[in-house]
Coordinates of N, CA and C in Angstrom, one line a residue:
X184 N 109.6 -155.0 -60.3 CA 108.5 -155.1 -59.3 C 108.1 -153.7 -58.9
X185 N 106.9 -153.6 -58.5 CA 106.4 -152.3 -58.1 C 105.2 -152.5 -57.1
X186 N 104.9 -151.5 -56.3 CA 103.8 -151.5 -55.4 C 103.0 -150.2 -55.8
X187 N 101.7 -150.3 -55.9 CA 100.9 -149.1 -56.2 C 99.9 -148.8 -55.1
X188 N 99.9 -147.6 -54.7 CA 98.9 -147.1 -53.7 C 98.0 -146.1 -54.4
X189 N 96.7 -146.5 -54.4 CA 95.6 -145.5 -54.9 C 94.8 -145.0 -53.7
X190 N 94.6 -143.7 -53.6 CA 93.8 -143.1 -52.5 C 92.7 -142.3 -53.2
X191 N 91.5 -142.4 -52.5 CA 90.3 -141.8 -53.1 C 89.7 -140.9 -52.0
X192 N 90.2 -139.7 -51.8 CA 89.6 -138.8 -50.8 C 88.3 -138.4 -51.2
X193 N 87.2 -138.5 -50.4 CA 85.9 -138.2 -50.8 C 85.7 -136.8 -51.4
X194 N 86.4 -135.7 -50.8 CA 86.2 -134.4 -51.4 C 86.8 -134.2 -52.8
X195 N 87.6 -135.2 -53.3 CA 88.1 -135.1 -54.6 C 87.3 -135.9 -55.6
X196 N 86.2 -136.6 -55.2 CA 85.5 -137.4 -56.1 C 85.0 -136.7 -57.4
X197 N 85.4 -137.3 -58.5 CA 85.0 -136.8 -59.8 C 85.9 -135.6 -60.3
X198 N 86.8 -135.2 -59.5 CA 87.7 -134.0 -59.9 C 89.0 -134.5 -60.6
X199 N 89.4 -133.9 -61.7 CA 90.6 -134.3 -62.3 C 91.8 -133.8 -61.4
X200 N 92.7 -134.6 -61.1 CA 93.9 -134.3 -60.2 C 95.1 -134.5 -61.1
X201 N 95.9 -133.4 -61.3 CA 97.1 -133.6 -62.1 C 98.3 -134.1 -61.2
X202 N 99.4 -134.4 -61.8 CA 100.5 -135.1 -61.0 C 101.1 -134.1 -60.0
X203 N 101.3 -132.9 -60.3 CA 101.9 -131.9 -59.4 C 100.9 -131.7 -58.2
X204 N 99.6 -131.6 -58.5 CA 98.6 -131.4 -57.4 C 98.6 -132.6 -56.5
X205 N 98.7 -133.8 -57.1 CA 98.6 -135.0 -56.3 C 99.8 -135.0 -55.3
X206 N 101.0 -134.7 -55.7 CA 102.1 -134.7 -54.9 C 102.0 -133.6 -53.8
X207 N 101.5 -132.4 -54.2 CA 101.4 -131.3 -53.3 C 100.4 -131.7 -52.2
X208 N 99.3 -132.3 -52.5 CA 98.3 -132.7 -51.5 C 98.9 -133.6 -50.5
X209 N 99.6 -134.6 -50.9 CA 100.2 -135.6 -50.0 C 101.3 -134.9 -49.2
X210 N 102.1 -134.1 -49.8 CA 103.2 -133.4 -49.1 C 102.6 -132.5 -47.9
X211 N 101.6 -131.8 -48.2 CA 101.0 -130.9 -47.2 C 100.3 -131.7 -46.1
X212 N 99.6 -132.8 -46.5 CA 98.9 -133.7 -45.6 C 99.9 -134.3 -44.6
X213 N 101.1 -134.7 -45.1 CA 102.1 -135.4 -44.3 C 102.9 -134.5 -43.4
X214 N 102.7 -133.2 -43.5 CA 103.5 -132.3 -42.7 C 103.1 -132.6 -41.2
X215 N 104.2 -132.9 -40.4 CA 103.9 -133.2 -39.0 C 103.9 -134.7 -38.8
X216 N 103.8 -135.5 -39.8 CA 103.8 -137.0 -39.7 C 105.2 -137.5 -40.0
X217 N 105.6 -138.6 -39.4 CA 107.0 -139.1 -39.6 C 107.1 -140.0 -40.8
X218 N 106.7 -139.4 -42.0 CA 106.8 -140.1 -43.2 C 108.2 -140.1 -43.8
X219 N 108.7 -141.2 -44.2 CA 110.1 -141.3 -44.8 C 110.2 -140.3 -45.9
X220 N 111.2 -139.4 -45.9 CA 111.4 -138.4 -46.9 C 111.7 -138.9 -48.2
X221 N 112.1 -140.2 -48.3 CA 112.4 -140.8 -49.6 C 111.1 -140.9 -50.4
X222 N 110.0 -140.9 -49.8 CA 108.7 -140.9 -50.5 C 108.6 -139.7 -51.4
X223 N 109.2 -138.6 -51.0 CA 109.2 -137.3 -51.8 C 110.5 -137.1 -52.5
X224 N 111.3 -138.1 -52.6 CA 112.6 -138.0 -53.4 C 113.6 -137.1 -52.6
X225 N 113.6 -137.1 -51.3 CA 114.5 -136.4 -50.5 C 115.3 -137.3 -49.6
X226 N 116.5 -136.9 -49.3 CA 117.3 -137.7 -48.3 C 116.9 -137.3 -46.9
X227 N 117.4 -138.0 -45.9 CA 117.1 -137.6 -44.5 C 117.4 -136.2 -44.1
X228 N 118.4 -135.6 -44.8 CA 118.8 -134.2 -44.4 C 118.1 -133.2 -45.3
X229 N 117.1 -133.7 -46.2 CA 116.3 -132.7 -47.0 C 116.9 -132.4 -48.3
X230 N 118.0 -133.0 -48.7 CA 118.6 -132.7 -50.1 C 117.9 -133.7 -51.1
X231 N 117.9 -133.3 -52.3 CA 117.3 -134.1 -53.4 C 117.9 -135.5 -53.5
X232 N 117.1 -136.5 -53.6 CA 117.6 -137.9 -53.8 C 117.9 -138.0 -55.3
X233 N 119.1 -138.1 -55.7 CA 119.5 -138.1 -57.1 C 120.6 -139.1 -57.4
X234 N 120.3 -140.4 -57.3 CA 121.3 -141.4 -57.6 C 121.5 -141.6 -59.1
X235 N 122.7 -142.0 -59.5 CA 123.0 -142.2 -60.9 C 123.7 -143.5 -61.1
X236 N 123.6 -144.0 -62.4 CA 124.4 -145.0 -62.9 C 125.5 -144.4 -63.8
X237 N 126.6 -145.0 -63.9 CA 127.7 -144.5 -64.8 C 128.0 -145.7 -65.8
X238 N 127.9 -145.4 -67.1 CA 128.1 -146.4 -68.1 C 129.6 -146.5 -68.4
X239 N 129.9 -147.4 -69.4 CA 131.3 -147.7 -69.7 C 132.0 -146.6 -70.3
X240 N 131.3 -145.6 -70.9 CA 131.9 -144.4 -71.5 C 132.0 -143.3 -70.5
X241 N 131.6 -143.5 -69.2 CA 131.7 -142.4 -68.2 C 130.5 -141.5 -68.1
X242 N 129.5 -141.8 -69.0 CA 128.3 -140.9 -69.0 C 127.4 -141.4 -67.9
X243 N 126.7 -140.4 -67.3 CA 125.8 -140.7 -66.1 C 124.4 -140.8 -66.6
X244 N 123.6 -141.8 -66.0 CA 122.2 -142.0 -66.3 C 121.5 -142.0 -64.9
X245 N 120.5 -141.1 -64.8 CA 119.8 -141.0 -63.5 C 119.0 -142.3 -63.2
X246 N 119.1 -142.7 -62.0 CA 118.2 -143.9 -61.6 C 116.8 -143.5 -61.5
X247 N 115.9 -144.4 -61.7 CA 114.4 -144.1 -61.5 C 114.2 -143.7 -60.0
X248 N 113.1 -143.0 -59.7 CA 112.8 -142.7 -58.4 C 112.3 -143.9 -57.6
X249 N 112.5 -143.8 -56.3 CA 111.9 -144.9 -55.4 C 110.4 -144.9 -55.5
X250 N 109.8 -143.7 -55.5 CA 108.4 -143.5 -55.5 C 108.0 -142.4 -56.5
X251 N 107.0 -142.7 -57.3 CA 106.5 -141.7 -58.3 C 105.1 -141.4 -58.0
X252 N 104.8 -140.1 -58.1 CA 103.4 -139.6 -57.9 C 102.7 -139.4 -59.2
X253 N 101.4 -139.5 -59.2 CA 100.5 -139.1 -60.3 C 99.1 -138.9 -59.8
X254 N 98.3 -138.3 -60.6 CA 96.9 -138.1 -60.2 C 96.0 -138.8 -61.2
X255 N 94.7 -138.6 -61.0 CA 93.7 -139.1 -61.9 C 92.4 -138.5 -61.5
X256 N 91.3 -139.0 -62.1 CA 90.0 -138.5 -61.8 C 89.6 -139.0 -60.4
X257 N 89.6 -138.0 -59.4 CA 89.2 -138.3 -58.0 C 90.2 -139.2 -57.3
X258 N 91.4 -139.3 -57.8 CA 92.4 -140.2 -57.1 C 93.8 -139.6 -57.1
X259 N 94.6 -140.1 -56.1 CA 96.0 -139.9 -56.0 C 96.7 -141.2 -56.1
X260 N 97.8 -141.3 -56.9 CA 98.5 -142.5 -57.1 C 100.0 -142.4 -56.7
X261 N 100.5 -143.3 -55.9 CA 101.9 -143.4 -55.7 C 102.4 -144.8 -56.1
X262 N 103.5 -144.9 -56.8 CA 104.1 -146.1 -57.2 C 105.5 -146.3 -56.6
X263 N 105.7 -147.3 -55.8 CA 107.0 -147.7 -55.4 C 107.7 -148.6 -56.3
X264 N 108.9 -148.2 -56.8 CA 109.6 -149.0 -57.8 C 110.7 -149.8 -57.3
X265 N 110.9 -151.0 -57.7 CA 112.0 -151.9 -57.3 C 111.8 -152.3 -55.8
X266 N 112.8 -153.1 -55.4 CA 112.7 -153.6 -54.0 C 112.7 -152.5 -52.9
X267 N 113.6 -151.5 -53.1 CA 113.6 -150.5 -52.1 C 112.4 -149.6 -52.1
X268 N 112.0 -149.2 -53.3 CA 110.8 -148.4 -53.4 C 109.5 -149.0 -52.9
X269 N 109.4 -150.4 -53.2 CA 108.3 -151.1 -52.7 C 108.3 -151.2 -51.2
X270 N 109.5 -151.4 -50.6 CA 109.6 -151.4 -49.1 C 109.2 -150.0 -48.5
X271 N 109.7 -149.0 -49.1 CA 109.5 -147.6 -48.6 C 108.0 -147.3 -48.6
X272 N 107.4 -147.6 -49.8 CA 105.9 -147.3 -49.9 C 105.1 -148.1 -49.0
X273 N 105.4 -149.4 -48.9 CA 104.6 -150.3 -48.1 C 104.7 -149.9 -46.6
X274 N 105.9 -149.5 -46.1 CA 106.0 -149.2 -44.7 C 105.3 -147.8 -44.4
X275 N 105.2 -147.0 -45.4 CA 104.7 -145.6 -45.1 C 103.2 -145.5 -45.6
X276 N 102.7 -146.4 -46.3 CA 101.3 -146.3 -46.9 C 100.3 -146.1 -45.8
X277 N 100.3 -146.8 -44.7 CA 99.3 -146.6 -43.6 C 99.3 -145.1 -43.1
X278 N 100.5 -144.6 -42.9 CA 100.6 -143.3 -42.3 C 100.2 -142.2 -43.3
X279 N 100.6 -142.4 -44.6 CA 100.2 -141.5 -45.7 C 98.7 -141.4 -45.8
X280 N 98.0 -142.6 -45.8 CA 96.5 -142.6 -45.9 C 95.9 -141.9 -44.7
X281 N 96.4 -142.2 -43.5 CA 95.9 -141.5 -42.3 C 96.1 -140.0 -42.4
X282 N 97.2 -139.6 -42.9 CA 97.5 -138.1 -43.0 C 96.6 -137.5 -44.0
X283 N 96.4 -138.1 -45.2 CA 95.5 -137.6 -46.2 C 94.0 -137.5 -45.7
X284 N 93.6 -138.6 -44.9 CA 92.3 -138.6 -44.3 C 92.1 -137.4 -43.3
X285 N 93.1 -137.2 -42.5 CA 93.1 -136.1 -41.6 C 93.0 -134.8 -42.3
X286 N 93.8 -134.7 -43.4 CA 93.8 -133.4 -44.1 C 92.5 -133.0 -44.6
X287 N 91.7 -134.0 -45.1 CA 90.3 -133.7 -45.6 C 89.2 -133.9 -44.5
X288 N 89.7 -134.3 -43.3 CA 88.7 -134.6 -42.2 C 87.7 -135.6 -42.7
X289 N 88.1 -136.6 -43.4 CA 87.2 -137.6 -43.9 C 88.0 -138.9 -44.1
X290 N 87.6 -140.1 -43.7 CA 88.3 -141.3 -44.0 C 88.6 -141.4 -45.5
X291 N 89.8 -141.9 -45.7 CA 90.3 -142.0 -47.1 C 90.3 -143.5 -47.5
X292 N 89.5 -143.8 -48.5 CA 89.5 -145.2 -49.0 C 90.8 -145.4 -49.8
X293 N 91.4 -146.5 -49.7 CA 92.7 -146.7 -50.5 C 92.7 -148.2 -51.0
X294 N 93.6 -148.4 -51.9 CA 93.9 -149.7 -52.5 C 95.3 -149.9 -52.8
X295 N 95.9 -151.1 -52.3 CA 97.3 -151.4 -52.6 C 97.3 -152.6 -53.5
X296 N 98.2 -152.5 -54.5 CA 98.3 -153.7 -55.4 C 99.8 -153.7 -55.8
X297 N 100.3 -154.8 -56.3 CA 101.6 -155.0 -56.7 C 101.7 -155.8 -58.0
X298 N 102.9 -155.6 -58.7 CA 103.1 -156.4 -59.9 C 104.5 -156.3 -60.3
X299 N 104.8 -156.7 -61.6 CA 106.1 -156.7 -62.1 C 106.2 -155.7 -63.3
X300 N 107.4 -155.1 -63.4 CA 107.8 -154.3 -64.6 C 108.5 -155.3 -65.6
X301 N 107.9 -155.5 -66.7 CA 108.5 -156.4 -67.7 C 108.7 -155.7 -69.0
X302 N 109.6 -156.3 -69.8 CA 109.8 -155.8 -71.2 C 110.3 -157.0 -72.0
X303 N 110.0 -156.9 -73.3 CA 110.5 -157.9 -74.3 C 110.6 -157.3 -75.6
X304 N 111.7 -157.6 -76.4 CA 111.9 -157.1 -77.7 C 110.9 -157.8 -78.7
X305 N 110.4 -157.0 -79.6 CA 109.5 -157.4 -80.6 C 110.3 -157.6 -81.9
X306 N 109.8 -158.5 -82.8 CA 110.5 -158.8 -84.0 C 109.5 -158.7 -85.2
X307 N 109.8 -157.7 -86.0 CA 108.9 -157.5 -87.2 C 107.8 -156.6 -87.0
X308 N 107.5 -156.1 -85.8 CA 106.5 -155.1 -85.6 C 106.8 -154.2 -84.4
X309 N 106.0 -153.2 -84.2 CA 106.2 -152.2 -83.1 C 105.0 -152.0 -82.3
X310 N 105.1 -151.5 -81.1 CA 104.0 -151.0 -80.3 C 103.9 -149.5 -80.3
X311 N 102.8 -148.9 -80.1 CA 102.6 -147.4 -80.0 C 102.5 -147.0 -78.6
X312 N 103.2 -146.0 -78.2 CA 103.2 -145.5 -76.8 C 103.0 -144.0 -76.8
X313 N 102.5 -143.5 -75.6 CA 102.2 -142.1 -75.4 C 102.8 -141.6 -74.1
X314 N 103.4 -140.4 -74.1 CA 103.9 -139.8 -72.9 C 103.2 -138.4 -72.8
X315 N 102.5 -138.2 -71.7 CA 101.8 -137.0 -71.6 C 102.7 -135.8 -71.4
X316 N 103.8 -135.9 -70.7 CA 104.7 -134.8 -70.4 C 106.1 -135.3 -70.1
X317 N 107.0 -134.9 -71.0 CA 108.4 -135.4 -70.9 C 109.4 -134.3 -70.7
X318 N 110.1 -134.3 -69.6 CA 111.2 -133.3 -69.4 C 112.5 -133.8 -70.1
X319 N 112.9 -133.1 -71.1 CA 114.2 -133.4 -71.8 C 115.4 -133.0 -71.0
X320 N 115.4 -131.7 -70.6 CA 116.6 -131.2 -69.9 C 116.3 -129.9 -69.2
X321 N 117.1 -129.6 -68.2 CA 117.0 -128.3 -67.5 C 118.3 -127.5 -67.8
X322 N 119.2 -128.1 -68.6 CA 120.6 -127.5 -68.8 C 120.6 -126.4 -69.9
X323 N 121.0 -125.2 -69.4 CA 121.1 -124.1 -70.4 C 122.0 -124.4 -71.6
X324 N 123.1 -125.1 -71.4 CA 124.0 -125.4 -72.5 C 123.3 -126.2 -73.6
X325 N 122.3 -127.0 -73.2 CA 121.6 -127.8 -74.2 C 120.6 -126.8 -74.9
X326 N 120.0 -125.9 -74.2 CA 119.1 -124.9 -74.8 C 119.8 -124.2 -75.9
X327 N 121.1 -123.7 -75.6 CA 121.9 -122.9 -76.5 C 122.2 -123.7 -77.8
X328 N 122.5 -125.0 -77.6 CA 122.8 -125.8 -78.8 C 121.7 -125.9 -79.8
X329 N 120.4 -125.8 -79.3 CA 119.3 -125.9 -80.1 C 119.0 -124.7 -80.9
X330 N 119.6 -123.5 -80.6 CA 119.4 -122.3 -81.3 C 119.2 -121.1 -80.4
X331 N 118.9 -119.9 -81.0 CA 118.7 -118.7 -80.3 C 117.5 -118.9 -79.3
X332 N 117.6 -118.1 -78.2 CA 116.6 -118.2 -77.1 C 115.2 -117.9 -77.6
X333 N 115.1 -117.1 -78.7 CA 113.7 -116.8 -79.2 C 113.3 -117.7 -80.4
X334 N 114.1 -118.7 -80.6 CA 113.7 -119.7 -81.7 C 112.5 -120.5 -81.3
X335 N 111.6 -120.7 -82.1 CA 110.4 -121.6 -81.9 C 110.8 -123.0 -82.3
X336 N 111.0 -123.9 -81.3 CA 111.4 -125.2 -81.5 C 110.4 -126.1 -82.2
X337 N 110.8 -126.9 -83.1 CA 109.9 -127.9 -83.8 C 110.2 -129.3 -83.2
X338 N 109.3 -130.2 -83.5 CA 109.5 -131.6 -83.1 C 110.8 -132.2 -83.6
X339 N 111.1 -131.8 -84.9 CA 112.3 -132.3 -85.5 C 113.6 -131.9 -84.8
X340 N 113.5 -130.7 -84.2 CA 114.7 -130.1 -83.5 C 115.0 -131.0 -82.2
X341 N 114.0 -131.6 -81.6 CA 114.2 -132.3 -80.4 C 114.1 -133.8 -80.5
X342 N 113.8 -134.3 -81.6 CA 113.6 -135.8 -81.8 C 114.8 -136.6 -81.2
X343 N 116.0 -136.2 -81.6 CA 117.1 -137.0 -81.0 C 117.2 -137.0 -79.5
X344 N 116.8 -135.9 -78.9 CA 116.8 -135.8 -77.4 C 115.7 -136.7 -76.8
X345 N 114.5 -136.7 -77.5 CA 113.4 -137.6 -77.0 C 113.8 -139.1 -77.1
X346 N 114.4 -139.5 -78.2 CA 114.8 -140.9 -78.4 C 115.8 -141.2 -77.3
X347 N 116.8 -140.3 -77.1 CA 117.8 -140.6 -76.1 C 117.2 -140.8 -74.7
X348 N 116.2 -139.9 -74.3 CA 115.6 -140.0 -73.0 C 114.8 -141.3 -72.9
X349 N 114.1 -141.7 -73.9 CA 113.3 -142.9 -73.8 C 114.3 -144.1 -73.6
X350 N 115.4 -144.1 -74.4 CA 116.3 -145.2 -74.4 C 117.0 -145.3 -73.0
X351 N 117.5 -144.2 -72.5 CA 118.2 -144.2 -71.2 C 117.2 -144.5 -70.1
X352 N 116.0 -144.0 -70.2 CA 115.0 -144.3 -69.2 C 114.7 -145.8 -69.1
X353 N 114.6 -146.5 -70.2 CA 114.4 -147.9 -70.2 C 115.6 -148.7 -69.6
X354 N 116.8 -148.2 -70.1 CA 118.1 -148.9 -69.5 C 118.2 -148.7 -68.0
X355 N 117.9 -147.5 -67.6 CA 118.0 -147.2 -66.2 C 117.1 -148.0 -65.3
X356 N 115.8 -148.0 -65.7 CA 114.8 -148.8 -64.9 C 115.1 -150.3 -65.0
X357 N 115.5 -150.8 -66.2 CA 115.7 -152.2 -66.3 C 116.9 -152.6 -65.4
X358 N 117.9 -151.8 -65.4 CA 119.1 -152.0 -64.5 C 118.7 -152.0 -63.0
X359 N 117.8 -151.0 -62.7 CA 117.3 -150.8 -61.3 C 116.5 -152.1 -60.9
X360 N 115.7 -152.6 -61.8 CA 114.9 -153.8 -61.5 C 115.8 -155.0 -61.4
X361 N 116.8 -155.1 -62.2 CA 117.7 -156.2 -62.2 C 118.5 -156.2 -60.8
X362 N 118.9 -155.0 -60.4 CA 119.6 -154.9 -59.1 C 118.6 -155.4 -58.0
X363 N 117.4 -155.0 -58.1 CA 116.4 -155.4 -57.1 C 116.2 -157.0 -57.0
X364 N 116.2 -157.6 -58.1 CA 116.1 -159.1 -58.2 C 117.3 -159.7 -57.5
X365 N 118.5 -159.2 -57.8 CA 119.7 -159.7 -57.2 C 119.7 -159.5 -55.7
X366 N 119.2 -158.3 -55.3 CA 119.2 -158.0 -53.8 C 118.3 -159.0 -53.1
X367 N 117.2 -159.4 -53.8 CA 116.3 -160.3 -53.2 C 116.6 -161.8 -53.4
X368 N 117.8 -162.1 -54.0 CA 118.2 -163.4 -54.2 C 117.6 -164.1 -55.4
X369 N 117.1 -163.3 -56.4 CA 116.5 -163.9 -57.6 C 117.3 -163.5 -58.8
X370 N 118.6 -163.8 -58.8 CA 119.5 -163.4 -59.9 C 119.0 -163.9 -61.2
X371 N 118.4 -165.0 -61.2 CA 117.9 -165.6 -62.5 C 116.9 -164.7 -63.2
X372 N 116.2 -163.8 -62.5 CA 115.2 -162.9 -63.1 C 115.9 -161.6 -63.6
X373 N 117.1 -161.4 -63.2 CA 117.8 -160.1 -63.6 C 118.3 -160.1 -65.0
X374 N 117.3 -160.1 -65.9 CA 117.6 -160.2 -67.4 C 117.0 -159.0 -68.2
X375 N 116.4 -158.1 -67.5 CA 115.7 -157.0 -68.2 C 116.6 -156.2 -69.0
X376 N 117.8 -155.7 -68.5 CA 118.7 -154.8 -69.2 C 119.2 -155.6 -70.4
X377 N 119.6 -156.8 -70.3 CA 120.2 -157.6 -71.4 C 119.2 -157.9 -72.4
X378 N 117.9 -157.8 -72.1 CA 116.8 -158.1 -73.1 C 116.6 -156.9 -74.0
X379 N 117.1 -155.8 -73.7 CA 116.9 -154.6 -74.5 C 117.6 -154.6 -75.8
X380 N 118.7 -155.4 -75.9 CA 119.5 -155.4 -77.2 C 120.1 -154.1 -77.5
X381 N 120.3 -153.9 -78.8 CA 121.0 -152.7 -79.3 C 120.0 -151.6 -79.6
X382 N 120.5 -150.4 -79.8 CA 119.7 -149.2 -80.2 C 118.9 -149.5 -81.4
X383 N 119.5 -150.1 -82.4 CA 118.8 -150.4 -83.7 C 117.7 -151.4 -83.4
X384 N 117.9 -152.3 -82.5 CA 116.8 -153.3 -82.2 C 115.6 -152.7 -81.5
X385 N 115.9 -151.6 -80.8 CA 114.8 -150.9 -80.1 C 113.9 -150.2 -81.1
X386 N 114.5 -149.7 -82.2 CA 113.7 -149.1 -83.3 C 112.8 -148.0 -82.8
X387 N 113.3 -147.0 -82.0 CA 112.4 -146.0 -81.4 C 112.2 -144.9 -82.5
X388 N 111.0 -144.6 -82.8 CA 110.6 -143.5 -83.7 C 109.6 -142.6 -83.1
X389 N 109.8 -141.3 -83.2 CA 108.9 -140.3 -82.6 C 108.0 -139.7 -83.7
X390 N 106.7 -139.7 -83.4 CA 105.8 -139.3 -84.5 C 105.1 -138.0 -84.1
X391 N 104.8 -137.7 -82.8 CA 104.1 -136.5 -82.5 C 104.7 -136.0 -81.2
X392 N 104.5 -134.7 -80.9 CA 104.9 -134.0 -79.7 C 105.0 -132.5 -79.9
X393 N 104.8 -131.8 -78.8 CA 104.9 -130.3 -78.8 C 105.9 -129.8 -77.8
X394 N 107.1 -129.5 -78.3 CA 108.2 -129.0 -77.5 C 107.9 -127.6 -76.9
X395 N 108.2 -127.3 -75.7 CA 108.0 -126.0 -75.1 C 108.9 -125.8 -73.9
X396 N 109.1 -124.6 -73.5 CA 109.8 -124.3 -72.3 C 108.8 -123.9 -71.2
X397 N 108.9 -124.5 -70.0 CA 108.0 -124.1 -68.9 C 108.7 -124.4 -67.6
X398 N 108.1 -123.9 -66.5 CA 108.6 -124.1 -65.2 C 108.6 -125.6 -64.9
X399 N 109.6 -126.0 -64.2 CA 109.7 -127.5 -63.9 C 108.7 -128.0 -62.9
X400 N 108.1 -127.1 -62.2 CA 107.0 -127.4 -61.3 C 106.2 -126.1 -61.1
X401 N 105.0 -126.2 -60.5 CA 104.1 -125.1 -60.3 C 104.8 -124.0 -59.4
X402 N 104.9 -122.8 -60.0 CA 105.5 -121.7 -59.3 C 107.0 -121.6 -59.4
X403 N 107.6 -122.6 -60.0 CA 109.1 -122.6 -60.1 C 109.7 -121.6 -61.1
X404 N 110.8 -121.0 -60.7 CA 111.5 -120.1 -61.6 C 112.4 -120.9 -62.6
X405 N 112.9 -122.0 -62.2 CA 113.7 -122.9 -63.1 C 112.9 -123.4 -64.2
X406 N 113.4 -123.2 -65.5 CA 112.7 -123.7 -66.6 C 113.3 -124.9 -67.2
X407 N 112.5 -125.7 -67.9 CA 113.0 -126.9 -68.5 C 112.4 -127.0 -69.9
X408 N 113.1 -127.8 -70.7 CA 112.6 -128.1 -72.1 C 111.7 -129.3 -72.0
X409 N 110.4 -129.2 -72.2 CA 109.5 -130.3 -72.1 C 109.0 -130.6 -73.5
X410 N 108.4 -131.8 -73.7 CA 107.6 -132.1 -74.9 C 106.3 -132.7 -74.4
X411 N 105.2 -132.1 -74.8 CA 103.9 -132.6 -74.3 C 103.3 -133.5 -75.4
X412 N 102.5 -134.5 -75.0 CA 101.8 -135.4 -75.9 C 102.7 -136.1 -76.9
X413 N 103.7 -136.7 -76.4 CA 104.6 -137.5 -77.2 C 104.0 -138.8 -77.7
X414 N 104.0 -139.0 -79.0 CA 103.6 -140.3 -79.5 C 104.8 -141.0 -80.2
X415 N 105.1 -142.2 -79.8 CA 106.2 -142.8 -80.5 C 106.0 -144.3 -80.6
X416 N 106.8 -145.0 -81.4 CA 106.7 -146.4 -81.6 C 108.1 -147.0 -81.3
X417 N 108.1 -148.2 -80.8 CA 109.3 -148.9 -80.6 C 109.1 -150.4 -80.6
X418 N 110.1 -151.2 -80.9 CA 110.0 -152.6 -81.0 C 110.2 -153.3 -79.6
X419 N 109.5 -152.7 -78.6 CA 109.6 -153.3 -77.3 C 108.2 -153.3 -76.7
X420 N 107.8 -154.4 -76.1 CA 106.5 -154.6 -75.4 C 106.8 -154.3 -73.9
X421 N 106.1 -153.4 -73.3 CA 106.2 -153.0 -71.9 C 105.0 -153.5 -71.1
X422 N 105.3 -153.9 -69.9 CA 104.2 -154.3 -68.9 C 104.6 -153.7 -67.6
X423 N 103.6 -153.1 -66.9 CA 103.9 -152.4 -65.7 C 104.3 -151.0 -65.9
X424 N 104.5 -150.2 -64.9 CA 104.9 -148.8 -65.1 C 106.4 -148.6 -65.5
X425 N 106.6 -147.8 -66.5 CA 107.9 -147.5 -67.0 C 108.0 -146.0 -67.2
X426 N 109.2 -145.4 -66.8 CA 109.3 -143.9 -66.9 C 110.6 -143.6 -67.6
X427 N 110.7 -142.3 -68.1 CA 111.9 -141.8 -68.7 C 111.9 -140.3 -68.5
X428 N 113.1 -139.7 -68.8 CA 113.2 -138.3 -68.7 C 113.4 -137.8 -67.3
X429 N 113.2 -136.5 -67.1 CA 113.4 -135.9 -65.8 C 112.1 -135.8 -65.0
X430 N 112.2 -135.5 -63.7 CA 111.0 -135.3 -62.9 C 110.1 -136.6 -62.8
X431 N 110.7 -137.7 -62.9 CA 109.9 -139.0 -62.9 C 109.2 -139.1 -61.5
X432 N 109.8 -138.6 -60.4 CA 109.2 -138.8 -59.1 C 107.9 -138.0 -59.1
X433 N 107.8 -137.0 -60.0 CA 106.6 -136.1 -60.0 C 105.6 -136.5 -61.1
X434 N 105.8 -137.7 -61.7 CA 104.9 -138.3 -62.7 C 105.2 -138.0 -64.1
X435 N 106.2 -137.2 -64.4 CA 106.6 -136.9 -65.8 C 107.3 -138.1 -66.4
X436 N 107.1 -138.3 -67.7 CA 107.8 -139.3 -68.4 C 107.2 -140.7 -68.3
X437 N 105.9 -140.8 -67.7 CA 105.3 -142.1 -67.7 C 104.9 -142.5 -69.1
X438 N 105.2 -143.8 -69.4 CA 105.0 -144.3 -70.8 C 103.7 -145.1 -70.8
X439 N 102.7 -144.6 -71.5 CA 101.4 -145.2 -71.6 C 101.4 -146.0 -72.9
X440 N 100.9 -147.3 -72.9 CA 100.6 -148.0 -74.2 C 99.4 -147.4 -74.8
X441 N 99.3 -147.4 -76.1 CA 98.2 -146.9 -76.9 C 97.5 -148.0 -77.7

């Protein structure tokens, strides 16, 4: 389940707004308003909201964000994921829209819609997907494993990392959604994670992508290993918004069907 808020500030009409800019606009506009900090992936005391799942092998998998930001042509988009993310965004949407309108000194037209995040395994064929920007890791130890700091990375160097991030992203969000259904008393709908099957059944294959090191956000000194314009196939049909990799709250790792 998810809730989507689209805002159309008149001064942004026709202008392309990237994900970082969208989040920055809303953050600045909400300064001084009592907006729940979980909208921006922070706890009440200002620390980063970073919940994890632990699998049977003791490995940790980051939970999806409660709210994910993105931009578009003349619009700002926020998506609340799962039961809690939907509640947080629904409760704060009126104040956020008011704040953005005040920021631009112009009434802000908005649209709220909701839907379901669904997936199903495919048999005998695959779907093609695209990820505009995928953060693989910020860990220096992983950088070193890939080779010298001056090595120019190729797609083949990072394909295993891309496949792992896609797989764990699907598992994490499927589990998150299943937990939401149980919380709401709809345990019979909590079948997303079990529907994923085995790694072999997912059949994830990466075909395109440009790996590079860059700041994790505008003006940041911390660098991450990203892959831009990822094209991959897998034997899974997705419906609704699905995310993988790091910085999902900032719009990275959104999986587009092609």
